[in-house]
Coordinates of C-alpha atoms in Angstrom, one line a residue:
M29 CA 100.6 -37.8 63.3
A30 CA 98.1 -38.9 60.3
A31 CA 95.4 -36.3 62.4
D32 CA 98.0 -33.6 62.5
A33 CA 98.5 -34.2 58.7
A34 CA 94.9 -33.9 57.8
R35 CA 94.9 -30.4 59.5
G36 CA 96.8 -29.3 57.0
P37 CA 99.5 -26.0 57.1
R38 CA 97.3 -24.0 59.5
G39 CA 97.6 -26.8 62.0
Q40 CA 101.4 -26.8 61.4
R41 CA 101.7 -23.1 61.6
R42 CA 99.7 -22.9 65.0
R43 CA 102.0 -25.9 66.8
G44 CA 105.6 -24.4 65.7
G45 CA 105.3 -21.0 63.2
G46 CA 109.2 -22.0 62.1
A47 CA 108.6 -25.7 61.3
A48 CA 108.7 -26.8 57.8
R49 CA 105.6 -27.7 56.2
V50 CA 104.7 -31.4 55.8
R51 CA 102.7 -32.1 52.5
P52 CA 100.0 -34.5 53.4
R53 CA 100.4 -38.3 51.7
A54 CA 97.5 -38.8 48.8
W55 CA 94.8 -41.6 49.9
C56 CA 91.5 -41.9 49.3
C57 CA 90.7 -38.5 49.0
S58 CA 93.2 -37.6 46.1
F59 CA 93.4 -38.6 42.4
A60 CA 96.8 -39.2 42.8
G61 CA 98.2 -42.9 42.6
A62 CA 97.2 -45.0 45.7
P63 CA 100.3 -45.9 48.2
D64 CA 102.0 -49.0 47.8
S65 CA 100.2 -52.0 49.6
P66 CA 102.0 -54.1 52.1
D67 CA 101.3 -57.0 50.1
L68 CA 102.7 -55.9 47.1
R69 CA 105.5 -53.3 47.9
P70 CA 109.0 -54.2 46.6
L71 CA 111.4 -55.9 48.8
P72 CA 114.6 -54.2 50.1
P73 CA 117.7 -54.5 48.2
S74 CA 119.3 -57.0 50.8
A75 CA 115.9 -59.1 50.9
A76 CA 115.9 -59.4 46.9
A77 CA 119.6 -60.2 47.1
A78 CA 118.5 -63.2 49.5
A79 CA 115.9 -64.2 47.4
A80 CA 118.0 -64.3 44.2
A81 CA 120.8 -66.1 45.9
S82 CA 118.3 -69.0 47.2
P83 CA 115.1 -69.1 45.3
A84 CA 113.4 -71.2 48.0
A85 CA 114.0 -69.0 50.6
G86 CA 111.6 -66.4 49.4
R87 CA 109.0 -69.0 50.1
K88 CA 109.6 -69.5 53.7
L89 CA 107.0 -68.9 56.0
P90 CA 107.7 -65.9 58.6
P91 CA 108.2 -66.8 62.5
K92 CA 105.5 -66.5 64.5
S93 CA 105.0 -62.8 65.9
P94 CA 105.3 -62.6 69.8
S95 CA 101.7 -61.1 69.7
A96 CA 100.1 -64.1 68.9
S97 CA 98.2 -64.3 71.9
S98 CA 96.3 -61.1 70.8
F99 CA 95.4 -62.5 67.9
H100 CA 93.7 -65.7 69.1
G101 CA 91.4 -63.5 71.3
S102 CA 90.3 -61.0 68.3
P103 CA 86.7 -61.7 67.2
T104 CA 88.3 -62.4 63.7
S105 CA 90.5 -65.2 65.0
C106 CA 88.1 -68.0 64.0
R107 CA 87.6 -66.8 60.4
L108 CA 91.4 -66.3 60.0
A109 CA 92.7 -69.3 62.1
G110 CA 92.6 -71.7 58.8
L111 CA 95.0 -69.3 57.2
G112 CA 97.9 -70.2 59.6
G113 CA 101.2 -67.7 59.3
L114 CA 100.1 -66.5 56.1
I115 CA 98.8 -63.0 57.7
D116 CA 100.3 -61.5 60.2
P117 CA 98.1 -61.1 63.2
R118 CA 99.2 -57.5 63.5
R119 CA 98.0 -56.5 60.5
I120 CA 94.0 -57.0 61.1
L121 CA 92.2 -54.2 60.9
S122 CA 90.6 -52.5 63.5
P123 CA 87.1 -50.9 63.1
G124 CA 88.6 -47.2 63.9
R125 CA 92.1 -47.5 62.4
V126 CA 92.6 -46.0 58.8
S127 CA 95.6 -48.2 57.6
P128 CA 97.0 -51.3 58.6
I129 CA 99.9 -51.6 60.9
D130 CA 103.3 -52.6 59.2
P131 CA 105.1 -55.3 61.1
D132 CA 108.3 -54.1 62.4
G133 CA 111.2 -54.6 59.6
A134 CA 109.6 -57.8 58.6
V135 CA 108.8 -58.5 54.7
P136 CA 105.6 -60.2 54.0
P137 CA 106.2 -63.3 52.0
P138 CA 104.9 -63.9 48.5
L139 CA 101.9 -66.1 48.4
P140 CA 102.8 -69.9 48.0
L141 CA 102.8 -71.1 44.1
P142 CA 100.0 -73.7 43.3
L143 CA 101.1 -77.4 43.5
P144 CA 101.6 -79.0 40.2
A145 CA 98.6 -81.4 38.8
P146 CA 99.4 -85.0 39.9
P147 CA 100.5 -87.3 36.8
A148 CA 97.7 -89.5 34.8
P149 CA 97.6 -93.0 36.3
A150 CA 98.9 -95.5 33.9
A151 CA 96.2 -97.6 31.8
N152 CA 96.1 -101.5 32.6
E153 CA 94.2 -103.9 30.8
D154 CA 90.7 -103.3 32.3
A155 CA 90.6 -99.4 32.4
A156 CA 88.2 -97.8 30.1
A157 CA 87.4 -94.4 29.9
V158 CA 84.4 -92.7 28.4
V159 CA 85.2 -89.7 26.1
P160 CA 83.1 -87.4 24.1
A161 CA 81.6 -88.7 20.8
E162 CA 83.6 -86.8 18.5
Q163 CA 84.4 -87.9 14.9
P164 CA 87.9 -89.6 14.8
P165 CA 89.9 -88.6 11.6
A166 CA 89.4 -90.7 8.8
V167 CA 91.7 -93.9 8.2
P168 CA 91.3 -96.6 6.0
A169 CA 89.2 -99.1 6.4
L170 CA 90.8 -102.7 5.9
A171 CA 87.9 -104.9 6.9
S172 CA 84.2 -104.8 7.9
V173 CA 81.6 -107.2 9.9
S174 CA 78.2 -106.0 10.2
V175 CA 76.3 -108.0 13.0
A176 CA 72.8 -106.7 13.4
P177 CA 72.4 -103.7 14.5
L178 CA 75.8 -103.0 15.4
V179 CA 78.5 -102.0 12.6
A180 CA 82.2 -102.5 13.4
V181 CA 85.0 -100.8 11.4
R182 CA 88.6 -102.0 12.0
E183 CA 91.5 -99.6 11.6
E184 CA 95.5 -100.3 11.7
G185 CA 98.2 -98.4 13.0
P186 CA 102.0 -98.7 13.0
G187 CA 102.9 -101.8 14.0
A188 CA 104.4 -102.2 17.7
G189 CA 105.7 -105.4 19.0
G190 CA 103.0 -107.6 20.8
G191 CA 101.9 -106.3 24.4
A192 CA 99.5 -106.7 27.1
L193 CA 97.6 -103.5 25.6
D194 CA 97.6 -103.6 22.2
L195 CA 94.1 -103.0 21.0
R196 CA 92.0 -100.0 21.2
L197 CA 88.4 -100.6 20.9
L198 CA 85.8 -97.7 20.5
L199 CA 82.3 -98.1 20.9
R200 CA 79.9 -95.4 20.0
G201 CA 76.3 -95.5 21.1
R202 CA 72.9 -94.4 19.1
D203 CA 72.9 -91.6 21.7
G204 CA 76.1 -90.1 21.2
R205 CA 78.2 -91.3 24.0
C206 CA 81.8 -92.8 23.4
V207 CA 83.6 -95.4 25.5
H208 CA 87.3 -96.1 24.8
M209 CA 88.8 -99.1 25.7
E210 CA 92.8 -100.4 25.4
L211 CA 92.4 -104.0 25.9
D212 CA 94.6 -107.3 25.3
S213 CA 93.9 -108.4 21.8
R214 CA 94.5 -112.3 22.2
V215 CA 92.0 -112.2 25.0
L216 CA 89.4 -110.3 23.2
C217 CA 89.7 -112.3 19.7
G218 CA 90.0 -115.5 21.8
C219 CA 86.7 -115.1 23.3
S220 CA 84.8 -113.3 20.5
A221 CA 84.3 -114.8 16.9
F222 CA 83.0 -111.3 16.2
F223 CA 86.5 -109.3 17.1
A224 CA 88.5 -112.4 16.1
A225 CA 87.2 -111.9 12.2
M226 CA 88.2 -108.6 12.7
A227 CA 91.8 -109.0 13.7
L228 CA 92.3 -111.6 11.1
G229 CA 93.9 -109.4 8.4
E230 CA 95.7 -107.1 10.8
D231 CA 97.2 -110.4 12.6
A232 CA 98.3 -111.6 8.8
T233 CA 99.8 -108.0 8.1
A234 CA 101.6 -107.6 11.6
G235 CA 103.3 -111.2 11.3
G236 CA 101.0 -112.3 14.2
G237 CA 101.8 -109.4 16.5
G238 CA 98.9 -107.8 16.6
G239 CA 100.1 -104.7 17.5
G240 CA 98.7 -101.0 17.2
K241 CA 95.3 -102.1 16.2
R242 CA 92.0 -100.4 16.6
I243 CA 88.6 -101.6 16.4
E244 CA 85.4 -99.2 16.2
V245 CA 82.0 -100.4 16.9
D246 CA 78.9 -97.7 15.7
G247 CA 75.7 -97.9 16.5
V248 CA 75.4 -99.5 19.8
D249 CA 72.0 -99.7 21.2
N250 CA 73.1 -100.3 25.1
L251 CA 76.2 -99.2 25.1
D252 CA 76.3 -99.9 28.7
A253 CA 76.0 -103.4 28.3
F254 CA 78.4 -103.8 25.7
R255 CA 81.3 -102.6 27.5
A256 CA 79.8 -105.2 30.7
A257 CA 80.3 -107.9 28.0
V258 CA 83.7 -107.0 26.9
E259 CA 84.9 -106.8 30.7
L260 CA 83.1 -110.4 31.3
M261 CA 85.8 -111.7 28.9
Y262 CA 88.6 -110.5 31.1
E263 CA 86.5 -111.6 34.6
P264 CA 88.0 -114.4 36.5
D265 CA 85.1 -115.3 38.1
P266 CA 82.0 -114.3 35.8
M267 CA 79.5 -116.0 38.2
R268 CA 80.2 -113.6 41.1
W269 CA 80.5 -110.8 38.5
L270 CA 76.8 -111.8 37.2
A271 CA 75.7 -112.0 40.7
A272 CA 76.6 -108.4 41.4
A273 CA 75.2 -107.1 38.1
G274 CA 71.7 -108.6 38.6
V275 CA 69.1 -110.6 36.4
S276 CA 68.2 -107.3 34.6
R277 CA 72.0 -106.6 33.7
A278 CA 72.8 -110.1 33.1
I279 CA 69.7 -110.5 30.4
D280 CA 71.1 -107.5 28.6
V281 CA 74.8 -108.8 28.4
L282 CA 73.4 -111.7 27.1
E283 CA 71.9 -110.4 24.4
V284 CA 75.0 -108.7 23.6
C285 CA 77.4 -111.9 24.2
S286 CA 74.8 -113.3 21.5
S287 CA 75.5 -110.5 19.0
I288 CA 79.2 -111.0 19.3
V289 CA 79.6 -114.5 19.2
F290 CA 80.9 -114.7 23.1
N291 CA 80.1 -118.4 23.7
R292 CA 81.5 -118.8 27.2
G293 CA 79.4 -115.3 28.2
I294 CA 76.3 -116.8 26.9
K295 CA 76.6 -120.1 28.8
S296 CA 77.6 -118.0 32.5
C297 CA 74.9 -115.9 31.6
L298 CA 72.3 -118.6 31.0
V299 CA 73.4 -120.7 34.0
Y300 CA 73.2 -117.3 36.2
I301 CA 69.8 -116.5 35.0
E302 CA 68.2 -120.1 35.6
A303 CA 69.4 -120.2 38.8
V304 CA 67.9 -117.0 40.4
P305 CA 64.5 -115.9 41.1
W306 CA 63.1 -113.4 38.4
S307 CA 60.4 -110.6 38.8
E308 CA 57.6 -110.3 36.2
N309 CA 59.3 -107.4 34.5
E310 CA 62.3 -109.7 34.2
E311 CA 60.5 -112.6 32.8
E312 CA 58.6 -110.5 30.4
K313 CA 62.0 -109.2 29.1
L314 CA 63.7 -112.7 29.2
K315 CA 60.6 -113.6 27.0
N316 CA 61.1 -111.1 24.1
L317 CA 64.7 -111.8 24.3
F318 CA 64.1 -115.8 23.4
A319 CA 61.7 -114.8 20.9
R320 CA 64.3 -112.8 19.0
L321 CA 66.8 -115.0 19.4
T322 CA 67.9 -118.6 19.3
F323 CA 70.1 -120.2 21.8
D324 CA 71.6 -123.7 22.3
E325 CA 69.1 -125.9 23.7
E326 CA 71.6 -127.8 25.4
I327 CA 72.3 -124.9 27.7
S328 CA 68.8 -123.0 27.3
Q329 CA 66.5 -125.8 28.3
D330 CA 66.2 -125.2 31.7
I331 CA 65.2 -121.8 31.0
L332 CA 62.8 -122.7 28.5
A333 CA 61.4 -125.1 31.2
R334 CA 60.8 -122.1 33.4
L335 CA 59.3 -119.9 30.4
R336 CA 57.1 -122.5 28.5
P337 CA 56.5 -125.6 30.6
Y338 CA 56.1 -128.9 28.4
S339 CA 52.7 -129.9 29.4
W340 CA 49.9 -127.2 29.3
K341 CA 47.1 -127.7 31.2
S342 CA 44.0 -125.5 31.4
S343 CA 43.8 -122.7 33.7
D344 CA 40.1 -123.4 34.6
D345 CA 40.4 -127.2 35.0
L346 CA 43.3 -126.1 37.6
T347 CA 40.7 -123.6 39.0
V348 CA 38.1 -126.1 39.9
Q349 CA 41.2 -128.3 41.7
L350 CA 41.9 -125.4 43.6
I351 CA 37.9 -124.8 44.5
Q352 CA 37.7 -128.4 45.2
S353 CA 40.7 -127.7 47.7
V354 CA 39.2 -125.0 49.3
T355 CA 35.9 -126.6 50.1
S356 CA 37.8 -129.6 51.7
S357 CA 39.9 -127.5 53.9
T358 CA 39.5 -128.0 57.8
N359 CA 41.3 -124.4 58.5
N360 CA 39.2 -121.4 58.9
G361 CA 41.6 -119.0 58.3
A362 CA 43.6 -120.9 55.5
R363 CA 40.1 -121.7 53.7
K364 CA 39.5 -117.6 53.7
D365 CA 42.7 -116.7 52.5
M366 CA 42.4 -119.3 49.7
Q367 CA 38.9 -118.1 49.1
S368 CA 40.0 -114.3 48.5
L369 CA 43.1 -115.9 46.3
V370 CA 40.7 -117.9 43.9
N371 CA 38.2 -114.7 43.8
G372 CA 41.0 -112.6 42.7
L373 CA 41.9 -115.3 40.0
L374 CA 38.3 -115.3 38.7
S375 CA 37.6 -111.6 39.0
K376 CA 36.9 -109.8 35.6
S377 CA 39.0 -107.2 36.5
S378 CA 42.0 -109.5 37.5
V379 CA 45.5 -109.0 35.6
Y380 CA 45.6 -112.8 35.3
Q381 CA 44.2 -114.0 31.7
K382 CA 41.3 -116.5 31.5
D383 CA 40.2 -119.1 29.1
S384 CA 37.4 -117.7 27.0
S385 CA 35.4 -120.9 27.2
G386 CA 34.9 -120.4 31.0
L387 CA 35.0 -122.4 34.0
N388 CA 33.3 -126.2 33.6
K389 CA 29.9 -126.1 34.8
E390 CA 29.7 -129.6 35.3
S391 CA 32.7 -129.6 37.4
L392 CA 31.7 -126.7 39.6
Y393 CA 27.9 -128.5 40.1
Q394 CA 29.8 -131.6 41.4
I395 CA 31.6 -129.8 43.8
C396 CA 28.1 -128.3 45.1
Y397 CA 26.5 -131.9 45.3
S398 CA 29.6 -133.1 47.4
C399 CA 29.1 -129.8 50.0
L400 CA 25.5 -130.4 50.1
E401 CA 25.9 -134.3 50.7
S402 CA 28.0 -133.5 53.5
L403 CA 25.9 -130.7 54.9
V404 CA 23.1 -133.4 55.1
D405 CA 25.5 -136.0 56.7
L406 CA 26.2 -133.2 59.4
F407 CA 22.5 -132.4 60.3
E408 CA 21.6 -136.2 60.5
E409 CA 24.5 -136.4 62.9
A410 CA 23.2 -133.3 64.9
I411 CA 19.6 -134.6 65.0
E412 CA 20.9 -137.8 66.4
S413 CA 23.3 -136.4 68.8
T414 CA 20.9 -133.7 70.4
D415 CA 20.2 -134.1 74.1
H416 CA 16.9 -133.4 75.7
T417 CA 17.8 -129.7 76.4
G418 CA 18.2 -128.8 72.5
Q419 CA 21.6 -128.6 72.6
A420 CA 23.9 -130.4 70.0
V421 CA 26.6 -132.8 71.6
V422 CA 30.2 -132.3 70.6
L423 CA 32.1 -135.6 70.0
R424 CA 35.7 -136.2 71.7
G425 CA 38.5 -136.0 69.4
S426 CA 36.7 -134.0 66.7
R427 CA 35.9 -130.5 65.5
P428 CA 32.7 -129.0 67.1
L429 CA 29.8 -130.0 65.0
I430 CA 28.6 -126.3 64.8
E431 CA 31.9 -125.3 63.4
R432 CA 31.9 -128.4 60.4
V433 CA 28.1 -126.8 59.9
S434 CA 29.3 -123.6 59.5
S435 CA 32.1 -124.5 56.9
Q436 CA 29.8 -126.3 54.7
T437 CA 27.1 -123.5 54.6
E438 CA 30.3 -120.9 53.9
N439 CA 31.6 -123.3 51.0
L440 CA 28.2 -123.5 49.5
S441 CA 27.8 -119.5 50.0
W442 CA 31.0 -118.9 48.1
L443 CA 30.4 -121.4 45.2
L444 CA 27.0 -119.4 44.9
D445 CA 29.0 -116.4 44.5
I446 CA 31.1 -117.9 41.6
L447 CA 28.1 -119.3 39.8
V448 CA 26.6 -116.1 39.9
N449 CA 29.7 -114.1 38.3
N450 CA 29.8 -116.8 35.5
D451 CA 26.2 -117.0 35.0
M452 CA 25.5 -120.2 36.3
A453 CA 23.5 -119.7 39.2
E454 CA 20.0 -120.9 38.1
E455 CA 20.7 -124.6 38.2
F456 CA 21.8 -124.0 41.9
V457 CA 18.6 -122.1 42.8
E458 CA 16.7 -124.9 41.7
L459 CA 18.8 -127.3 43.3
W460 CA 18.0 -125.4 46.5
A461 CA 14.4 -125.0 46.1
K462 CA 13.6 -128.6 45.8
H463 CA 15.7 -129.6 48.7
D464 CA 12.8 -131.2 50.8
R465 CA 15.0 -133.5 53.3
L466 CA 17.1 -130.4 54.3
I467 CA 14.0 -128.7 54.9
R468 CA 12.5 -131.3 56.8
M469 CA 15.7 -131.4 58.8
H470 CA 15.5 -127.7 59.4
D471 CA 12.4 -128.2 61.8
Q472 CA 14.3 -131.2 63.6
A473 CA 17.6 -129.5 64.1
S474 CA 18.7 -126.7 67.2
P475 CA 18.3 -123.5 66.5
M476 CA 22.0 -122.9 67.3
I477 CA 22.4 -125.2 63.8
R478 CA 19.6 -125.1 61.7
Y479 CA 20.1 -121.0 61.1
E480 CA 22.8 -121.9 58.8
L481 CA 20.6 -123.2 56.4
S482 CA 18.8 -119.7 56.4
R483 CA 22.3 -118.2 55.6
I484 CA 22.4 -120.2 52.4
S485 CA 18.5 -119.1 51.9
A486 CA 19.6 -115.5 52.5
C487 CA 22.1 -115.4 49.8
V488 CA 19.9 -116.9 47.2
F489 CA 17.0 -114.3 48.1
I490 CA 19.3 -111.5 47.6
V491 CA 20.6 -112.6 44.0
L492 CA 17.1 -113.0 43.3
G493 CA 16.2 -109.9 44.4
K494 CA 18.8 -108.3 42.5
G495 CA 18.2 -109.7 39.4
K496 CA 21.4 -111.6 38.9
V497 CA 19.7 -114.6 38.6
Q498 CA 16.3 -115.5 36.3
C499 CA 14.3 -118.5 37.0
R500 CA 11.2 -119.7 35.9
G501 CA 8.2 -118.8 38.0
D502 CA 7.2 -122.0 39.1
I503 CA 11.1 -122.4 40.7
R504 CA 10.7 -118.9 42.4
S505 CA 7.4 -120.3 43.7
L506 CA 8.6 -123.6 45.2
L507 CA 11.7 -121.6 46.6
F508 CA 9.5 -119.2 48.6
Q509 CA 7.5 -122.1 49.6
G510 CA 10.2 -124.2 51.3
W511 CA 12.3 -121.4 52.7
F512 CA 10.2 -118.3 53.8
S513 CA 8.9 -119.9 56.8
T514 CA 12.3 -120.9 57.9
M515 CA 13.7 -117.4 57.3
L516 CA 11.3 -115.7 59.5
L517 CA 12.1 -118.3 62.0
D518 CA 16.1 -117.6 62.1
F519 CA 16.1 -113.9 60.9
G520 CA 17.1 -113.2 64.8
W521 CA 20.0 -115.7 64.9
L522 CA 21.4 -114.3 61.4
Q523 CA 21.0 -110.7 63.2
R524 CA 22.9 -111.7 66.2
C525 CA 25.4 -114.0 64.1
S526 CA 25.8 -112.3 60.5
K527 CA 29.1 -113.7 59.7
G528 CA 29.4 -110.8 56.6
L529 CA 25.9 -111.1 55.9
D530 CA 24.1 -107.8 55.1
I531 CA 20.8 -107.7 57.0
R532 CA 19.4 -104.8 55.4
S533 CA 20.6 -105.9 51.8
L534 CA 18.3 -109.3 52.7
E535 CA 15.1 -107.2 53.9
E536 CA 15.1 -105.3 50.8
N537 CA 16.0 -108.1 48.3
L538 CA 13.5 -110.3 49.9
G539 CA 10.6 -108.3 49.7
R540 CA 11.8 -107.8 46.0
G541 CA 11.9 -111.2 45.1
L542 CA 8.5 -112.0 47.1
L543 CA 6.8 -109.1 44.8
T544 CA 8.0 -111.3 41.8
L545 CA 5.5 -114.3 42.6
P546 CA 1.6 -114.3 41.5
L547 CA -0.3 -111.7 43.6
R548 CA -2.7 -114.9 45.2
Q549 CA 1.1 -116.0 46.7
Q550 CA 1.7 -112.9 47.7
Q551 CA -0.9 -112.4 49.6
S552 CA -0.5 -115.6 51.5
L553 CA 3.2 -114.8 52.3
F554 CA 2.4 -111.4 53.2
E555 CA -0.2 -112.7 55.8
E556 CA 2.1 -115.0 57.0
W557 CA 5.0 -112.5 57.7
F558 CA 2.4 -109.8 59.3
Q559 CA 1.5 -112.2 62.0
F560 CA 4.8 -113.2 62.6
Y561 CA 6.2 -109.5 62.6
A562 CA 3.1 -108.5 65.0
T563 CA 4.5 -111.0 67.6
K564 CA 8.2 -110.8 66.8
G565 CA 8.8 -107.5 66.0
A566 CA 12.6 -106.8 65.4
E567 CA 13.3 -110.5 65.7
C568 CA 11.4 -110.8 62.1
P569 CA 12.5 -109.0 58.7
N570 CA 11.2 -105.9 57.8
L571 CA 9.1 -106.0 54.6
I572 CA 6.6 -102.7 55.1
R573 CA 7.5 -101.4 52.0
A574 CA 6.9 -104.6 50.1
F575 CA 4.1 -105.2 51.6
Q576 CA 2.8 -101.6 50.8
V577 CA 3.5 -102.0 47.1
W578 CA 1.3 -105.1 47.2
W579 CA -1.5 -103.6 48.9
R580 CA -1.4 -100.8 46.2
R581 CA -0.9 -103.6 43.5
S582 CA -3.9 -105.8 45.1
F583 CA -6.5 -103.2 46.3
I584 CA -6.1 -99.8 45.2
R585 CA -5.6 -100.6 41.3
S586 CA -8.0 -103.2 41.2
S587 CA -10.8 -101.5 42.6
V588 CA -10.2 -98.3 40.3
E589 CA -9.9 -100.7 37.2
S590 CA -13.3 -102.2 38.5
R591 CA -14.9 -98.7 38.6
S592 CA -13.6 -97.5 35.3

């Protein structure tokens, strides 16, 4: 029928000439008013009368349509399934349809009204609400108490009988935030002398009831900590509450408790803080607090014992004791870990503060002498226990001899590094250059053990070639005279068992140190090296560059100068 209406009067005339002309309804192609929507069309008179008689009847949902099965099979059923019975399934638009299908005589129900908002919960004595920081109406101030950095103003309202929540506390922070709390004035004033002084005048006015009181605290630096301190007054188990809050929050609450003279809170915070571990940041925070505030010594002495020990001892003296413990260790893994720890403490870039006076030089050299004596004893044992095959014998029930010798050489090399970093190594170089006893034992010991002595000599040659140690010429001559030949013999063993020794750095700095000697001594040492290098090859340190420098200095330049 809609198609016939769209054809106009000519279509009607062709189908039946005498039929009455039907004027098409105005729709989207006309400027006339749009037809009533099925959702907004007026109710029939019978339905309107029924709705007036029973208002609740108008909000009932219509029964399910018998054609619901076709609705669930439609493509849009998934999107509209959540609407339930609010939309009749037969009113779903199809792609080719112009207008919706009206239900047979069914009146669409009006949309349900929104549910009313739930009532606000009643406030209890621990409830606190954060409200915008607005300026309250001005009221006459009866009393004021200032506790830096806080400014408290007490205001009174009309008296009301004594109750559980008879005091309103308003906290204003410096950042503009505001916290409003309804509290029991008896608990608040009984815990804090600060608030008790504020409510004293009001109690006298209200005859002890204290109803309708209002206290404002302005200029609070840490609003959250102040609120937590007030909540702590009403907490039956303060230690459990502080354990949940943590150390950093407990320190903030401790500062607030001190400001409002909350003694029970101060004691609880101090007891909790003393009983738990601190991080470095928390320890610094606690030190700053104790520097600004003073607490009762009876309850704070345990924390002070952790912050400021009663007996101060120099860190350098303690470091020397640590070094002594490391050198006497018999566990290789633990000794290396402890060496790394002490190196971190003594490093110039370390975060730990060191005494400006430096380490005790005499104490360090006492440890060096002890290690050298132990090394001499071990070589004597090695010489006596060496069998005919030249292999060191391992005694039952003790650590292997090679391991003990290696431990002492590592200790001496580590001590040399400490002395070099603290500009104290000149005496060690002299001590090693003049140790004729170990030089003689080197020729008698097994190659498996004697190369450990050359490891110490290698460390000395490296620091000497780098210029980290400035020794006299006679000490340098004595050092090369005693330990250069042993280095040539043990260089192959050092290559195979380097144990962290930089062989390339050893070759380079050995040549540099040799060039600091007198030319006559340089010639004798280079001649010895040349013969040994021609025989051993790679088993000998490569000093070719240093040899070339010595040759140019000794012969080429001298011949040019003689001609001139």
